[in-house]
Tab-separated table of C-alpha atoms in Angstrom:
chain	number	residue	atom	x	y	z
V	270	MET	CA	163.072	134.257	95.578
V	271	ASN	CA	163.862	136.876	92.902
V	272	ALA	CA	162.438	139.655	95.082
V	273	HIS	CA	164.648	138.664	98.043
V	274	LEU	CA	167.695	138.317	95.796
V	275	ILE	CA	167.115	141.790	94.319
V	276	GLU	CA	166.853	143.215	97.851
V	277	ILE	CA	170.107	141.503	98.909
V	278	LEU	CA	172.055	142.452	95.762
V	279	PHE	CA	171.002	146.071	95.407
V	280	GLY	CA	170.442	146.677	99.121
V	281	SER	CA	173.970	145.548	99.984
V	282	PHE	CA	175.483	147.467	97.079
V	283	PHE	CA	173.781	150.817	97.753
V	284	GLY	CA	174.166	150.409	101.514
V	285	LEU	CA	177.938	150.055	101.150
V	286	LEU	CA	178.099	153.018	98.768
V	287	LEU	CA	176.276	155.167	101.338
V	288	LEU	CA	178.878	154.107	103.917
V	289	GLY	CA	181.603	155.351	101.558
V	290	ALA	CA	182.910	151.989	100.317
V	291	PRO	CA	184.577	151.933	96.870
V	292	ILE	CA	182.386	150.671	94.020
V	293	THR	CA	184.606	147.587	93.637
V	294	VAL	CA	184.063	146.624	97.278
V	295	GLY	CA	180.321	147.337	97.069
V	296	LEU	CA	179.895	145.134	93.991
V	297	GLY	CA	182.069	142.310	95.335
V	298	VAL	CA	180.447	142.161	98.785
V	299	ALA	CA	176.928	142.381	97.307
V	300	ALA	CA	177.727	139.534	94.899
V	301	LEU	CA	179.225	137.440	97.711
V	302	ALA	CA	176.148	138.016	99.916
V	303	ALA	CA	173.893	136.935	97.027
V	304	MET	CA	175.968	133.789	96.449
V	305	PHE	CA	175.688	132.819	100.138
V	306	TYR	CA	171.932	133.377	99.917
V	307	LEU	CA	171.738	131.142	96.808
V	308	GLY	CA	173.944	128.481	98.396
V	309	ASP	CA	176.669	128.756	95.732
V	310	ASN	CA	180.315	127.972	96.418
V	311	PRO	CA	182.220	131.301	96.724
V	312	ILE	CA	185.054	129.844	94.615
V	313	LYS	CA	182.673	130.427	91.704
V	314	MET	CA	183.513	134.137	92.093
V	315	VAL	CA	187.127	133.452	91.197
V	316	GLN	CA	186.120	131.444	88.119
V	317	MET	CA	183.787	134.241	86.948
V	318	ALA	CA	186.437	136.906	87.585
V	319	TRP	CA	189.021	134.941	85.601
V	320	SER	CA	186.687	134.462	82.648
V	321	SER	CA	185.829	138.192	82.649
V	322	VAL	CA	189.395	139.180	81.664
V	323	GLY	CA	190.071	136.336	79.247
V	324	SER	CA	188.440	137.888	76.172
V	325	PHE	CA	190.515	139.106	73.225
V	326	PRO	CA	188.548	142.396	72.810
V	327	LEU	CA	189.444	143.389	76.385
V	328	MET	CA	193.097	143.638	75.358
V	329	ALA	CA	192.089	146.855	73.574
V	330	LEU	CA	191.487	148.541	76.939
V	331	PRO	CA	195.074	148.825	78.283
V	332	SER	CA	196.364	149.255	74.724
V	333	PHE	CA	194.229	152.342	74.015
V	334	ILE	CA	195.071	153.773	77.454
V	335	LEU	CA	198.793	153.342	76.696
V	336	ALA	CA	198.392	154.794	73.184
V	337	GLY	CA	196.663	157.909	74.602
V	338	ALA	CA	199.344	158.376	77.286
V	339	LEU	CA	202.146	158.019	74.726
V	340	MET	CA	200.483	160.459	72.319
V	341	GLU	CA	200.379	163.115	75.012
V	342	ALA	CA	204.020	162.478	75.955
V	343	ALA	CA	205.121	162.482	72.301
V	344	GLY	CA	203.590	165.894	71.589
V	345	LEU	CA	200.820	164.686	69.277
V	346	SER	CA	198.044	166.080	71.479
V	347	ARG	CA	199.677	169.540	71.640
V	348	ARG	CA	199.898	169.715	67.842
V	349	LEU	CA	196.242	168.688	67.438
V	350	ILE	CA	195.240	171.464	69.828
V	351	ASN	CA	197.353	173.974	67.877
V	352	VAL	CA	195.433	173.060	64.698
V	353	ALA	CA	192.105	173.681	66.477
V	354	GLU	CA	193.386	176.964	67.984
V	355	SER	CA	194.402	178.235	64.521
V	356	LEU	CA	190.696	178.155	63.562
V	357	ALA	CA	189.613	180.502	66.387
V	358	GLY	CA	189.948	183.806	64.526
V	359	PRO	CA	187.747	186.843	65.255
V	360	PHE	CA	184.518	184.846	65.642
V	361	THR	CA	182.281	185.250	68.691
V	362	GLY	CA	183.558	182.718	71.215
V	363	GLY	CA	186.158	181.560	68.701
V	364	LEU	CA	188.740	180.415	71.242
V	365	SER	CA	186.242	178.473	73.350
V	366	ALA	CA	184.814	176.963	70.130
V	367	ALA	CA	188.368	175.914	69.266
V	368	THR	CA	188.524	174.206	72.677
V	369	ILE	CA	185.453	172.121	71.800
V	370	VAL	CA	186.967	171.216	68.419
V	371	ALA	CA	190.272	170.353	70.121
V	372	CYS	CA	188.418	167.966	72.462
V	373	LEU	CA	186.803	166.425	69.390
V	374	PHE	CA	190.255	165.891	67.840
V	375	PHE	CA	191.847	164.600	71.024
V	376	GLY	CA	188.912	162.268	71.707
V	377	ALA	CA	189.845	160.508	68.462
V	378	ILE	CA	193.139	159.391	70.010
V	379	SER	CA	192.525	159.159	73.772
V	380	GLY	CA	189.140	157.450	74.348
V	381	SER	CA	188.924	159.026	77.805
V	382	GLY	CA	187.002	162.045	79.108
V	383	PRO	CA	189.369	163.058	81.944
V	384	ALA	CA	192.444	162.571	79.716
V	385	THR	CA	190.872	164.805	77.052
V	386	THR	CA	190.024	167.494	79.637
V	387	ALA	CA	193.542	167.444	81.083
V	388	ALA	CA	195.383	167.500	77.751
V	389	VAL	CA	193.247	170.241	76.179
V	390	GLY	CA	192.716	172.226	79.395
V	391	MET	CA	196.442	172.607	80.138
V	392	LEU	CA	196.825	174.667	76.958
V	393	MET	CA	193.402	176.169	76.281
V	394	ILE	CA	192.260	177.337	79.744
V	395	PRO	CA	195.283	179.681	80.188
V	396	ALA	CA	194.923	180.806	76.540
V	397	MET	CA	191.239	181.687	77.071
V	398	ALA	CA	192.060	183.506	80.313
V	399	ARG	CA	194.708	185.616	78.515
V	400	ALA	CA	192.174	186.427	75.767
V	401	GLY	CA	189.721	187.911	78.289
V	402	TYR	CA	187.430	184.953	78.874
V	403	GLY	CA	186.502	184.435	82.507
V	404	LYS	CA	188.508	181.615	84.091
V	405	GLY	CA	185.282	180.030	85.333
V	406	TYR	CA	183.813	180.007	81.832
V	407	ALA	CA	187.054	178.700	80.310
V	408	ALA	CA	187.134	175.842	82.828
V	409	SER	CA	183.438	175.012	82.356
V	410	VAL	CA	183.562	174.798	78.558
V	411	THR	CA	186.652	172.574	78.780
V	412	ALA	CA	185.056	170.286	81.381
V	413	ALA	CA	181.866	170.037	79.302
V	414	SER	CA	183.577	169.303	75.993
V	415	GLY	CA	186.012	166.845	77.614
V	416	GLY	CA	183.113	164.369	77.729
V	417	LEU	CA	183.384	164.097	73.933
V	418	GLY	CA	186.475	161.965	74.577
V	419	ILE	CA	184.344	158.878	75.279
V	420	ILE	CA	181.900	159.423	72.380
V	421	ILE	CA	184.312	159.977	69.482
V	422	PRO	CA	185.927	156.607	68.671
V	423	PRO	CA	188.127	154.956	69.762
V	424	SER	CA	186.339	154.952	73.109
V	425	ILE	CA	187.182	152.931	76.205
V	426	PRO	CA	183.511	152.849	77.380
V	427	MET	CA	182.510	151.497	73.941
V	428	VAL	CA	184.956	148.632	74.443
V	429	ILE	CA	183.388	147.879	77.840
V	430	PHE	CA	179.822	148.151	76.484
V	431	GLY	CA	180.701	145.834	73.595
V	432	ILE	CA	182.130	143.221	75.973
V	433	SER	CA	179.134	143.537	78.342
V	434	ALA	CA	176.509	143.267	75.561
V	435	MET	CA	178.121	140.636	73.314
V	436	GLY	CA	176.847	137.661	75.295
V	437	MET	CA	173.313	138.994	75.763
V	438	MET	CA	170.753	137.579	73.353
V	439	PRO	CA	167.403	139.288	72.655
V	440	PRO	CA	164.372	137.534	74.229
V	441	PRO	CA	162.465	135.263	71.783
V	442	GLU	CA	159.299	137.383	72.126
V	443	ALA	CA	161.276	140.508	71.106
V	444	VAL	CA	162.650	138.715	68.016
V	445	GLU	CA	159.145	137.489	67.168
V	446	THR	CA	157.763	141.050	67.358
V	447	TYR	CA	160.596	143.087	65.807
V	448	GLY	CA	162.624	140.550	63.819
V	449	GLN	CA	166.274	139.712	64.251
V	450	PHE	CA	168.386	142.378	65.985
V	451	GLN	CA	171.864	143.402	64.851
V	452	SER	CA	174.766	141.845	66.699
V	453	VAL	CA	176.913	144.097	68.875
V	454	SER	CA	180.597	144.486	68.035
V	455	ILE	CA	183.185	147.009	69.160
V	456	SER	CA	183.987	147.934	65.540
V	457	LYS	CA	180.311	148.679	64.880
V	458	LEU	CA	180.095	150.807	68.045
V	459	PHE	CA	183.181	152.764	66.960
V	460	ILE	CA	181.619	153.519	63.578
V	461	ALA	CA	178.219	154.310	65.117
V	462	GLY	CA	179.729	156.808	67.572
V	463	PHE	CA	181.124	159.207	64.993
V	464	LEU	CA	177.957	161.085	63.919
V	465	PRO	CA	176.460	161.240	67.465
V	466	GLY	CA	179.768	162.756	68.595
V	467	VAL	CA	179.426	165.432	65.914
V	468	VAL	CA	175.810	166.102	67.019
V	469	MET	CA	176.924	166.488	70.656
V	470	ALA	CA	179.769	168.812	69.622
V	471	THR	CA	177.398	170.887	67.450
V	472	CYS	CA	175.028	171.440	70.383
V	473	LEU	CA	177.971	172.464	72.603
V	474	LEU	CA	179.216	174.864	69.915
V	475	THR	CA	175.732	176.386	69.605
V	476	MET	CA	175.444	176.879	73.366
V	477	ASN	CA	178.969	178.311	73.435
V	478	TYR	CA	178.075	180.852	70.728
V	479	ILE	CA	174.903	181.948	72.582
V	480	ARG	CA	176.684	182.352	75.913
V	481	CYS	CA	179.744	184.103	74.440
V	482	ARG	CA	177.484	186.535	72.611
V	483	MET	CA	175.658	187.271	75.879
V	484	ARG	CA	178.931	187.713	77.792
V	485	GLY	CA	180.726	189.737	75.088
V	486	PHE	CA	183.508	187.273	74.208
V	487	TYR	CA	183.963	188.418	70.602
V	488	GLY	CA	187.181	186.652	69.637
V	489	SER	CA	190.630	187.976	68.781
V	490	ALA	CA	191.401	191.133	66.814
V	491	GLU	CA	193.408	189.088	64.307
V	492	PRO	CA	191.579	187.878	61.189
V	493	LEU	CA	191.341	184.177	60.401
V	494	SER	CA	194.657	183.307	58.773
V	495	LEU	CA	194.840	180.553	56.182
V	496	SER	CA	198.635	180.569	56.383
V	497	LYS	CA	198.488	180.070	60.168
V	498	PHE	CA	196.074	177.141	59.736
V	499	VAL	CA	198.217	175.558	56.989
V	500	LYS	CA	201.340	175.993	59.130
V	501	ALA	CA	199.608	174.327	62.125
V	502	CYS	CA	198.474	171.448	59.887
V	503	TYR	CA	202.010	171.098	58.493
V	504	HIS	CA	203.580	170.899	61.956
V	505	GLY	CA	200.777	168.616	63.150
V	506	PHE	CA	200.612	166.389	60.054
V	507	TRP	CA	201.678	163.204	61.834
V	508	ALA	CA	199.361	163.964	64.743
V	509	LEU	CA	196.414	164.509	62.364
V	510	LEU	CA	197.294	161.255	60.636
V	511	ALA	CA	197.017	159.240	63.877
V	512	PRO	CA	193.173	159.100	64.024
V	513	LEU	CA	193.069	158.301	60.313
V	514	VAL	CA	195.467	155.391	60.785
V	515	ILE	CA	193.585	154.038	63.820
V	516	LEU	CA	189.994	154.517	62.652
V	517	GLY	CA	190.682	154.113	58.930
V	518	GLY	CA	192.184	150.685	59.553
V	519	ILE	CA	189.154	149.612	61.605
V	520	TYR	CA	186.607	151.027	59.155
V	521	ALA	CA	188.407	149.493	56.174
V	522	GLY	CA	188.443	146.098	57.898
V	523	LEU	CA	192.249	145.923	57.953
V	524	PHE	CA	192.364	145.186	61.669
V	525	THR	CA	190.149	144.749	64.729
V	526	PRO	CA	189.893	147.441	67.449
V	527	THR	CA	192.331	145.437	69.588
V	528	GLU	CA	194.848	145.253	66.742
V	529	ALA	CA	194.232	148.957	66.007
V	530	ALA	CA	195.249	149.812	69.579
V	531	ILE	CA	198.564	147.957	69.107
V	532	VAL	CA	199.110	149.744	65.775
V	533	ALA	CA	198.436	153.072	67.558
V	534	ILE	CA	201.115	152.303	70.160
V	535	PHE	CA	203.810	151.506	67.572
V	536	TYR	CA	202.771	154.457	65.392
V	537	THR	CA	203.106	156.815	68.380
V	538	LEU	CA	206.452	155.342	69.415
V	539	PHE	CA	207.802	155.851	65.887
V	540	VAL	CA	206.450	159.401	65.465
V	541	GLY	CA	207.430	160.493	68.994
V	542	ALA	CA	210.940	159.027	68.960
V	543	VAL	CA	211.980	159.365	65.295
V	544	ILE	CA	210.012	162.281	63.772
V	545	TYR	CA	209.138	164.669	66.638
V	546	ARG	CA	211.981	163.395	68.889
V	547	GLU	CA	210.108	164.353	72.054
V	548	LEU	CA	209.615	160.841	73.410
V	549	ASP	CA	212.408	159.490	75.578
V	550	LEU	CA	212.693	156.461	77.854
V	551	GLY	CA	211.591	158.420	80.924
V	552	GLU	CA	208.344	159.510	79.237
V	553	ILE	CA	207.666	155.943	78.086
V	554	VAL	CA	208.098	154.669	81.658
V	555	LYS	CA	205.664	157.335	82.943
V	556	ALA	CA	203.128	156.340	80.277
V	557	LEU	CA	203.480	152.680	81.282
V	558	GLU	CA	202.978	153.569	84.954
V	559	ALA	CA	199.821	155.556	84.154
V	560	THR	CA	198.517	152.709	81.993
V	561	THR	CA	199.160	150.125	84.711
V	562	TRP	CA	197.345	152.202	87.342
V	563	LEU	CA	194.325	152.982	85.145
V	564	SER	CA	194.052	149.455	83.709
V	565	GLY	CA	194.282	147.877	87.162
V	566	ARG	CA	191.584	150.185	88.467
V	567	VAL	CA	189.268	149.325	85.564
V	568	LEU	CA	189.949	145.588	85.754
V	569	LEU	CA	189.131	145.503	89.472
V	570	VAL	CA	185.741	147.028	88.715
V	571	LEU	CA	185.345	144.651	85.769
V	572	PHE	CA	186.011	141.595	87.989
V	573	THR	CA	183.311	142.454	90.494
V	574	ALA	CA	180.840	143.958	88.006
V	575	THR	CA	181.015	140.783	85.879
V	576	ILE	CA	180.129	138.628	88.898
V	577	PHE	CA	177.338	141.033	89.866
V	578	GLY	CA	175.948	141.009	86.315
V	579	ARG	CA	176.238	137.220	85.960
V	580	ILE	CA	174.183	136.697	89.123
V	581	LEU	CA	171.536	139.051	87.735
V	582	VAL	CA	171.350	137.217	84.398
V	583	GLU	CA	171.482	133.670	85.812
V	584	ASN	CA	168.540	134.438	88.093
V	585	ASP	CA	166.485	136.133	85.360
V	586	ILE	CA	166.369	139.440	87.252
V	587	PRO	CA	166.724	141.641	84.112
V	588	SER	CA	163.498	140.182	82.686
V	589	VAL	CA	161.707	140.902	85.982
V	590	ILE	CA	162.905	144.527	85.864
V	591	ALA	CA	162.025	144.757	82.146
V	592	GLY	CA	158.544	143.458	82.889
V	593	GLY	CA	158.127	146.037	85.653
V	594	VAL	CA	159.117	148.874	83.321
V	595	LEU	CA	156.858	147.632	80.520
V	596	ASN	CA	153.940	147.437	82.948
V	597	LEU	CA	154.321	151.214	83.380
V	598	THR	CA	154.425	152.017	79.656
V	599	THR	CA	155.332	150.490	76.295
V	600	ASN	CA	155.755	153.847	74.562
V	601	ILE	CA	159.298	153.886	73.204
V	602	TYR	CA	159.741	157.650	73.732
V	603	ALA	CA	158.547	157.431	77.356
V	604	ILE	CA	160.984	154.562	77.944
V	605	TRP	CA	163.798	156.564	76.331
V	606	ALA	CA	162.964	159.479	78.642
V	607	MET	CA	163.091	157.196	81.726
V	608	VAL	CA	166.353	155.572	80.589
V	609	ILE	CA	168.069	158.892	79.842
V	610	MET	CA	166.951	160.515	83.109
V	611	LEU	CA	168.115	157.460	85.103
V	612	LEU	CA	171.504	157.470	83.343
V	613	LEU	CA	171.942	161.205	83.944
V	614	ILE	CA	171.374	160.629	87.671
V	615	VAL	CA	173.620	157.542	87.780
V	616	GLY	CA	176.365	159.460	85.940
V	617	MET	CA	176.388	162.045	88.711
V	618	PHE	CA	177.326	159.466	91.337
V	619	MET	CA	179.065	156.579	89.580
V	620	GLU	CA	182.020	156.352	87.205
V	621	THR	CA	181.156	155.536	83.614
V	622	LEU	CA	182.728	152.101	83.245
V	623	ALA	CA	181.164	150.762	86.448
V	624	ALA	CA	177.756	152.153	85.424
V	625	ILE	CA	177.969	150.441	82.030
V	626	MET	CA	178.929	147.069	83.469
V	627	ILE	CA	176.208	147.180	86.132
V	628	LEU	CA	173.369	148.592	84.030
V	629	VAL	CA	173.796	146.847	80.659
V	630	PRO	CA	172.461	143.470	81.957
V	631	VAL	CA	169.508	145.307	83.542
V	632	MET	CA	168.587	147.824	80.821
V	633	LEU	CA	169.408	146.082	77.537
V	634	PRO	CA	166.507	143.571	77.918
V	635	VAL	CA	164.117	146.542	78.268
V	636	ALA	CA	165.567	148.001	75.060
V	637	TYR	CA	165.091	144.703	73.229
V	638	MET	CA	161.462	144.413	74.381
V	639	VAL	CA	160.518	147.770	72.789
V	640	GLY	CA	162.540	147.185	69.612
V	641	ILE	CA	165.557	149.418	70.296
V	642	ASP	CA	168.673	148.368	68.389
V	643	PRO	CA	171.440	147.381	70.883
V	644	VAL	CA	174.096	149.427	69.037
V	645	HIS	CA	171.819	152.505	69.095
V	646	PHE	CA	171.111	151.875	72.791
V	647	GLY	CA	174.833	151.615	73.548
V	648	ILE	CA	175.614	154.921	71.836
V	649	VAL	CA	172.804	156.742	73.684
V	650	MET	CA	173.962	155.187	76.967
V	651	ILE	CA	177.557	156.331	76.479
V	652	CYS	CA	176.491	159.818	75.322
V	653	THR	CA	174.293	160.186	78.422
V	654	LEU	CA	176.935	158.953	80.846
V	655	SER	CA	179.423	161.400	79.283
V	656	VAL	CA	177.375	164.235	80.848
V	657	GLY	CA	178.299	162.819	84.265
V	658	PHE	CA	181.879	164.014	83.738
V	659	GLN	CA	180.681	167.625	84.103
V	660	THR	CA	177.998	167.236	86.804
V	661	PRO	CA	178.719	167.132	90.543
V	662	PRO	CA	179.286	165.454	92.921
V	663	LEU	CA	181.511	162.988	90.991
V	664	GLY	CA	182.256	165.129	87.887
V	665	GLU	CA	185.864	164.054	87.191
V	666	ASN	CA	186.298	166.714	84.496
V	667	LEU	CA	185.247	169.409	86.979
V	668	PHE	CA	188.045	168.447	89.367
V	669	ILE	CA	190.622	168.468	86.559
V	670	ALA	CA	189.432	171.829	85.182
V	671	SER	CA	189.368	173.259	88.713
V	672	GLY	CA	192.951	172.133	89.342
V	673	ILE	CA	194.161	173.736	86.092
V	674	SER	CA	192.222	177.010	86.418
V	675	GLY	CA	192.306	177.513	90.182
V	676	VAL	CA	188.532	178.191	90.161
V	677	SER	CA	186.327	176.418	92.712
V	678	ILE	CA	184.341	173.373	91.604
V	679	GLU	CA	181.113	175.088	92.704
V	680	ARG	CA	181.663	178.018	90.308
V	681	ILE	CA	182.639	175.733	87.415
V	682	SER	CA	179.615	173.486	88.072
V	683	LEU	CA	177.188	176.406	87.819
V	684	ARG	CA	178.746	177.604	84.568
V	685	ALA	CA	178.759	174.057	83.150
V	686	MET	CA	174.993	173.552	83.644
V	687	PRO	CA	173.947	175.189	80.310
V	688	PHE	CA	176.391	172.887	78.502
V	689	ALA	CA	174.896	169.888	80.320
V	690	LEU	CA	171.468	171.054	79.102
V	691	ALA	CA	172.763	171.345	75.506
V	692	SER	CA	174.230	167.834	75.735
V	693	THR	CA	170.938	166.457	77.090
V	694	ILE	CA	169.035	167.978	74.151
V	695	ALA	CA	171.527	166.333	71.769
V	696	ILE	CA	171.033	162.981	73.531
V	697	PHE	CA	167.245	163.116	73.072
V	698	VAL	CA	167.769	163.929	69.379
V	699	ILE	CA	170.125	160.936	68.987
V	700	ALA	CA	167.650	158.690	70.854
V	701	CYS	CA	164.628	159.762	68.787
V	702	PHE	CA	166.423	159.482	65.439
V	703	PRO	CA	168.207	156.090	65.401
V	704	GLN	CA	169.685	156.696	61.934
V	705	ILE	CA	172.126	159.213	63.428
V	706	ALA	CA	173.882	156.253	65.057
V	707	LEU	CA	172.973	153.442	62.647
V	708	TRP	CA	173.329	155.053	59.209
V	709	LEU	CA	177.130	154.941	58.992
V	710	PRO	CA	177.488	151.257	60.074
V	711	ARG	CA	174.796	150.245	57.564
V	712	ILE	CA	176.331	152.004	54.560
V	713	MET	CA	179.705	150.486	55.492
V	714	GLY	CA	178.196	147.000	55.471
V	715	TYR	CA	178.269	146.245	59.217
């Protein structure tokens, strides 16, 4: 029965995707076909969909989206980018390195890869072009580093992974072999994502230095100016304080990620309207419209992906898939290699949130069976899927960078490949050394 159900579920889903159906439709129709095959009442779909959006942690999703939109409208993102740009100086590839650092900063307030690419790219791509960098290179480095937006907390994909993994218990045989696993929480994922984000950024900076040295991008003629940096920090003080308020409150245990998102909204409204005075009613309405559109899009996928995942779990399909993988090999490094390569391919064709919701019920049992910590697995999964933002054919960051720079997606894609390679190397390092992800949560008592 399991074999036929797997064929119906995945056959219907991939068949509809090949026909060009949206992921939401593919997941919903595949789940409905499986329910008819099992003889379940289709009204069960409605009950599952309702329960999927009733969790308190999910409230963080629209709240962080709104906070990111308001921060861009209020001028916080521009001031963060100015701080990063002040560090460029005469160094080889200094301006493109500043772009990577700016994405790191902006990722700490947006939680979204495309939003990070758009906000940073609007300022940095023209600046790099004026400084003599090729437009194609400027667009590629921005598209590549935009993926840091979902790794540096707060991260929308971390919220989705936390919700997807919270209800999944490790198999008894895994507990018997490896002992009790850590529980998954969104706060713990946020803390665990910080150092892996720095590792990913370091690999991108290294690749940027090598390529700029080869291409002769030697930086500006002006020396690094401490006064310029201090001035940028002074003007951007309230913007620099935003990540500290959001993440510091979570790390200190003052509020949950959901409460932190609400705090971020009110903080941005106060700074934008009272201190910077760049946020008016029209900008707030635009931010609300963007939040409604993005949240609705994500929730539609969440509805259908939850039903799809519940059918998988209720019929014990993840354990069948886990058993099939473990029959091939039980070597943890070989399994990591298979997982990372699969996620890199999936990221090329499927948006990150949908991939997380579909694959967590399938892949997390495999991780448990070889002793991989679920928080570590979640961080590696999100880091790997972040590469999909810069790889065609989906590559959302490529489309945004292409629109800003006016360079074709094909040219940007070719120039982004070395950065994708650097990111992949970083991912294998994070996978092979779990302490990169787990050290910070442990010393903070999580």
